[in-house]
Amino acid sequence: MNSMDADGFPVATGDGPARTGPARAAEVRVAFEGLLQIRRLTNTGAAAPEAIPALWERRRIVRAVALALEAAGSTPSAVDGAGQRVATGYRVKETDPGTVSVEWLGPHGSGAAGQEETELTACAEALDRLGWDALLYRGRGRHRFVEVRPPHPPRA
């Protein structure tokens, strides 16, 4: 499922339809600049306000993480109307309140498993640069994922 807020911007979580092209890239740039502006306006006591997730993001962590990944140039996965995976890329899902998991998934035979470590490392690095705590793990069946949560205590 793709997450959408009242502003109507569909965030690519990796569980919705594929959205690509120049118009999508422009929408992502505008949305990400809006996210950075929220950080500048709400993290006023911080030396680097853009480097700290805002309260708005912490309350919408799936949305914030998915937008950050797409803005960093990572490709979201996608599914068709029947729920079948049709594109290789990241998938963001909430695992616990305030925590998300980022996986690298693709259609059967896509080679996504072979890309997993490299791509998820890049995702974790992009999220780290934006102030998230992002750690790469290996779970069941040697499947890798990134666990993402806001920094504790909040960075100032």
PDB file of C-alpha atoms in Angstrom:
ATOM      1  CA  MET A   1       0.000   0.000   0.000  1.00  0.00           C
ATOM      2  CA  ASN A   2       1.243   3.492  -0.731  1.00  0.00           C
ATOM      3  CA  SER A   3       0.819   6.050   2.003  1.00  0.00           C
ATOM      4  CA  MET A   4      -0.995   9.289   1.266  1.00  0.00           C
ATOM      5  CA  ASP A   5      -1.556  12.297   3.530  1.00  0.00           C
ATOM      6  CA  ALA A   6      -4.156  15.036   3.207  1.00  0.00           C
ATOM      7  CA  ASP A   7      -1.892  16.867   0.751  1.00  0.00           C
ATOM      8  CA  GLY A   8      -2.449  14.056  -1.749  1.00  0.00           C
ATOM      9  CA  PHE A   9       1.214  13.215  -2.410  1.00  0.00           C
ATOM     10  CA  PRO A  10       1.442   9.440  -2.834  1.00  0.00           C
ATOM     11  CA  VAL A  11       4.581   8.160  -1.116  1.00  0.00           C
ATOM     12  CA  ALA A  12       6.128   5.089  -2.717  1.00  0.00           C
ATOM     13  CA  THR A  13       6.441   2.517   0.059  1.00  0.00           C
ATOM     14  CA  GLY A  14       7.119  -0.336  -2.364  1.00  0.00           C
ATOM     15  CA  ASP A  15       3.684  -1.880  -1.964  1.00  0.00           C
ATOM     16  CA  GLY A  16       1.786   0.183  -4.527  1.00  0.00           C
ATOM     17  CA  PRO A  17       1.806   0.845  -8.251  1.00  0.00           C
ATOM     18  CA  ALA A  18       4.999   1.904 -10.018  1.00  0.00           C
ATOM     19  CA  ARG A  19       5.344   5.663 -10.404  1.00  0.00           C
ATOM     20  CA  THR A  20       8.161   6.868 -12.609  1.00  0.00           C
ATOM     21  CA  GLY A  21       9.120   9.600 -15.020  1.00  0.00           C
ATOM     22  CA  PRO A  22      10.027  13.280 -14.926  1.00  0.00           C
ATOM     23  CA  ALA A  23       6.735  14.360 -13.340  1.00  0.00           C
ATOM     24  CA  ARG A  24       7.238  11.908 -10.475  1.00  0.00           C
ATOM     25  CA  ALA A  25      10.830  13.062  -9.978  1.00  0.00           C
ATOM     26  CA  ALA A  26       9.627  16.680  -9.766  1.00  0.00           C
ATOM     27  CA  GLU A  27       6.901  15.751  -7.250  1.00  0.00           C
ATOM     28  CA  VAL A  28       9.453  13.950  -5.077  1.00  0.00           C
ATOM     29  CA  ARG A  29      11.832  16.931  -5.159  1.00  0.00           C
ATOM     30  CA  VAL A  30       9.048  19.312  -4.070  1.00  0.00           C
ATOM     31  CA  ALA A  31       7.814  16.967  -1.331  1.00  0.00           C
ATOM     32  CA  PHE A  32      11.331  16.408  -0.003  1.00  0.00           C
ATOM     33  CA  GLU A  33      12.044  20.138   0.036  1.00  0.00           C
ATOM     34  CA  GLY A  34       8.835  20.520   2.051  1.00  0.00           C
ATOM     35  CA  LEU A  35      10.100  17.917   4.517  1.00  0.00           C
ATOM     36  CA  LEU A  36      13.404  19.795   4.876  1.00  0.00           C
ATOM     37  CA  GLN A  37      11.488  23.040   5.405  1.00  0.00           C
ATOM     38  CA  ILE A  38       9.496  21.375   8.212  1.00  0.00           C
ATOM     39  CA  ARG A  39      12.815  20.395   9.786  1.00  0.00           C
ATOM     40  CA  ARG A  40      14.178  23.956   9.487  1.00  0.00           C
ATOM     41  CA  LEU A  41      11.052  25.445  11.058  1.00  0.00           C
ATOM     42  CA  THR A  42      10.626  22.939  13.890  1.00  0.00           C
ATOM     43  CA  ASN A  43      14.200  22.065  14.853  1.00  0.00           C
ATOM     44  CA  THR A  44      15.123  25.675  15.617  1.00  0.00           C
ATOM     45  CA  GLY A  45      17.317  24.852  18.626  1.00  0.00           C
ATOM     46  CA  ALA A  46      19.573  22.535  16.645  1.00  0.00           C
ATOM     47  CA  ALA A  47      22.886  23.521  15.082  1.00  0.00           C
ATOM     48  CA  ALA A  48      21.908  21.576  11.919  1.00  0.00           C
ATOM     49  CA  PRO A  49      18.077  21.473  11.862  1.00  0.00           C
ATOM     50  CA  GLU A  50      17.935  19.613   8.529  1.00  0.00           C
ATOM     51  CA  ALA A  51      19.922  16.723  10.011  1.00  0.00           C
ATOM     52  CA  ILE A  52      17.284  15.800  12.610  1.00  0.00           C
ATOM     53  CA  PRO A  53      13.927  14.109  11.952  1.00  0.00           C
ATOM     54  CA  ALA A  54      11.118  16.467  12.906  1.00  0.00           C
ATOM     55  CA  LEU A  55       8.234  15.466  15.139  1.00  0.00           C
ATOM     56  CA  TRP A  56       6.050  15.389  12.003  1.00  0.00           C
ATOM     57  CA  GLU A  57       8.304  12.667  10.548  1.00  0.00           C
ATOM     58  CA  ARG A  58       8.415  10.679  13.774  1.00  0.00           C
ATOM     59  CA  ARG A  59       4.617  10.535  13.715  1.00  0.00           C
ATOM     60  CA  ARG A  60       4.585   9.458  10.044  1.00  0.00           C
ATOM     61  CA  ILE A  61       7.726   7.352   9.944  1.00  0.00           C
ATOM     62  CA  VAL A  62       6.726   5.124   6.998  1.00  0.00           C
ATOM     63  CA  ARG A  63       5.898   8.188   4.918  1.00  0.00           C
ATOM     64  CA  ALA A  64       9.044  10.091   5.963  1.00  0.00           C
ATOM     65  CA  VAL A  65      11.431   7.176   5.383  1.00  0.00           C
ATOM     66  CA  ALA A  66       9.904   6.269   2.013  1.00  0.00           C
ATOM     67  CA  LEU A  67      10.141   9.892   0.845  1.00  0.00           C
ATOM     68  CA  ALA A  68      13.742  10.155   2.046  1.00  0.00           C
ATOM     69  CA  LEU A  69      14.723   6.994   0.168  1.00  0.00           C
ATOM     70  CA  GLU A  70      13.045   8.023  -3.074  1.00  0.00           C
ATOM     71  CA  ALA A  71      14.537  11.532  -2.822  1.00  0.00           C
ATOM     72  CA  ALA A  72      17.985   9.950  -2.328  1.00  0.00           C
ATOM     73  CA  GLY A  73      17.576   8.158  -5.662  1.00  0.00           C
ATOM     74  CA  SER A  74      16.669   4.707  -4.414  1.00  0.00           C
ATOM     75  CA  THR A  75      14.046   2.866  -6.454  1.00  0.00           C
ATOM     76  CA  PRO A  76      10.852   1.690  -4.793  1.00  0.00           C
ATOM     77  CA  SER A  77       9.522  -1.767  -5.479  1.00  0.00           C
ATOM     78  CA  ALA A  78       5.971  -1.975  -6.838  1.00  0.00           C
ATOM     79  CA  VAL A  79       3.050  -4.374  -7.068  1.00  0.00           C
ATOM     80  CA  ASP A  80       0.292  -4.728  -9.629  1.00  0.00           C
ATOM     81  CA  GLY A  81      -3.445  -4.700  -8.964  1.00  0.00           C
ATOM     82  CA  ALA A  82      -3.355  -8.352  -7.939  1.00  0.00           C
ATOM     83  CA  GLY A  83      -0.621  -7.704  -5.382  1.00  0.00           C
ATOM     84  CA  GLN A  84       2.116  -9.384  -7.420  1.00  0.00           C
ATOM     85  CA  ARG A  85       5.541  -7.743  -7.180  1.00  0.00           C
ATOM     86  CA  VAL A  86       6.411  -6.186 -10.559  1.00  0.00           C
ATOM     87  CA  ALA A  87       9.458  -4.009  -9.806  1.00  0.00           C
ATOM     88  CA  THR A  88      12.646  -4.438  -7.811  1.00  0.00           C
ATOM     89  CA  GLY A  89      13.402  -1.911  -5.101  1.00  0.00           C
ATOM     90  CA  TYR A  90      12.901  -0.928  -1.508  1.00  0.00           C
ATOM     91  CA  ARG A  91       9.821  -1.669   0.565  1.00  0.00           C
ATOM     92  CA  VAL A  92       9.102   0.289   3.761  1.00  0.00           C
ATOM     93  CA  LYS A  93       6.733  -1.129   6.350  1.00  0.00           C
ATOM     94  CA  GLU A  94       6.020  -0.377   9.982  1.00  0.00           C
ATOM     95  CA  THR A  95       7.232  -3.139  12.280  1.00  0.00           C
ATOM     96  CA  ASP A  96       6.523  -1.527  15.661  1.00  0.00           C
ATOM     97  CA  PRO A  97       5.173   1.892  16.558  1.00  0.00           C
ATOM     98  CA  GLY A  98       7.965   4.334  15.720  1.00  0.00           C
ATOM     99  CA  THR A  99      10.051   1.744  13.861  1.00  0.00           C
ATOM    100  CA  VAL A 100      10.099   0.675  10.228  1.00  0.00           C
ATOM    101  CA  SER A 101      11.802  -2.033   8.260  1.00  0.00           C
ATOM    102  CA  VAL A 102      13.267  -1.467   4.801  1.00  0.00           C
ATOM    103  CA  GLU A 103      13.589  -4.549   2.608  1.00  0.00           C
ATOM    104  CA  TRP A 104      14.890  -4.985  -0.958  1.00  0.00           C
ATOM    105  CA  LEU A 105      12.325  -6.975  -2.948  1.00  0.00           C
ATOM    106  CA  GLY A 106      11.558  -7.851  -6.543  1.00  0.00           C
ATOM    107  CA  PRO A 107       9.579 -10.187  -8.743  1.00  0.00           C
ATOM    108  CA  HIS A 108      10.475 -13.871  -8.704  1.00  0.00           C
ATOM    109  CA  GLY A 109      13.699 -14.365 -10.668  1.00  0.00           C
ATOM    110  CA  SER A 110      14.629 -10.655 -10.604  1.00  0.00           C
ATOM    111  CA  GLY A 111      17.889 -11.150  -8.724  1.00  0.00           C
ATOM    112  CA  ALA A 112      16.752  -8.874  -5.891  1.00  0.00           C
ATOM    113  CA  ALA A 113      18.363 -11.153  -3.298  1.00  0.00           C
ATOM    114  CA  GLY A 114      21.748 -10.654  -4.954  1.00  0.00           C
ATOM    115  CA  GLN A 115      21.342  -6.861  -4.795  1.00  0.00           C
ATOM    116  CA  GLU A 116      20.037  -6.825  -1.238  1.00  0.00           C
ATOM    117  CA  GLU A 117      23.241  -6.112   0.713  1.00  0.00           C
ATOM    118  CA  THR A 118      24.527  -3.367  -1.595  1.00  0.00           C
ATOM    119  CA  GLU A 119      21.187  -1.623  -2.021  1.00  0.00           C
ATOM    120  CA  LEU A 120      20.168  -1.807   1.632  1.00  0.00           C
ATOM    121  CA  THR A 121      23.589  -0.500   2.701  1.00  0.00           C
ATOM    122  CA  ALA A 122      23.003   2.500   0.418  1.00  0.00           C
ATOM    123  CA  CYS A 123      19.517   2.972   1.914  1.00  0.00           C
ATOM    124  CA  ALA A 124      20.915   2.881   5.459  1.00  0.00           C
ATOM    125  CA  GLU A 125      23.623   5.415   4.572  1.00  0.00           C
ATOM    126  CA  ALA A 126      21.073   7.794   3.011  1.00  0.00           C
ATOM    127  CA  LEU A 127      18.865   7.567   6.103  1.00  0.00           C
ATOM    128  CA  ASP A 128      21.837   8.008   8.468  1.00  0.00           C
ATOM    129  CA  ARG A 129      22.728  11.255   6.666  1.00  0.00           C
ATOM    130  CA  LEU A 130      19.206  12.494   7.401  1.00  0.00           C
ATOM    131  CA  GLY A 131      19.483  11.750  11.121  1.00  0.00           C
ATOM    132  CA  TRP A 132      17.674   8.419  11.332  1.00  0.00           C
ATOM    133  CA  ASP A 133      19.144   5.448  13.202  1.00  0.00           C
ATOM    134  CA  ALA A 134      19.349   2.860  10.425  1.00  0.00           C
ATOM    135  CA  LEU A 135      20.940  -0.522  11.093  1.00  0.00           C
ATOM    136  CA  LEU A 136      21.381  -3.383   8.623  1.00  0.00           C
ATOM    137  CA  TYR A 137      20.383  -6.806   9.946  1.00  0.00           C
ATOM    138  CA  ARG A 138      20.147 -10.353   8.668  1.00  0.00           C
ATOM    139  CA  GLY A 139      16.908 -12.081   9.576  1.00  0.00           C
ATOM    140  CA  ARG A 140      15.240 -15.400   8.820  1.00  0.00           C
ATOM    141  CA  GLY A 141      16.550 -17.219   5.786  1.00  0.00           C
ATOM    142  CA  ARG A 142      19.564 -14.884   5.687  1.00  0.00           C
ATOM    143  CA  HIS A 143      17.202 -12.166   4.380  1.00  0.00           C
ATOM    144  CA  ARG A 144      18.638  -8.703   5.054  1.00  0.00           C
ATOM    145  CA  PHE A 145      16.676  -5.652   6.147  1.00  0.00           C
ATOM    146  CA  VAL A 146      17.312  -2.203   7.590  1.00  0.00           C
ATOM    147  CA  GLU A 147      15.649  -1.306  10.863  1.00  0.00           C
ATOM    148  CA  VAL A 148      14.944   2.429  11.022  1.00  0.00           C
ATOM    149  CA  ARG A 149      13.909   4.498  14.013  1.00  0.00           C
ATOM    150  CA  PRO A 150      14.291   8.088  15.162  1.00  0.00           C
ATOM    151  CA  PRO A 151      17.464   8.792  17.120  1.00  0.00           C
ATOM    152  CA  HIS A 152      17.224   8.314  20.902  1.00  0.00           C
ATOM    153  CA  PRO A 153      17.636  10.656  22.569  1.00  0.00           C
ATOM    154  CA  PRO A 154      16.682  13.181  19.878  1.00  0.00           C
ATOM    155  CA  ARG A 155      19.754  14.819  18.410  1.00  0.00           C
ATOM    156  CA  ALA A 156      20.171  18.502  19.144  1.00  0.00           C
TER     157      ALA A 156
END
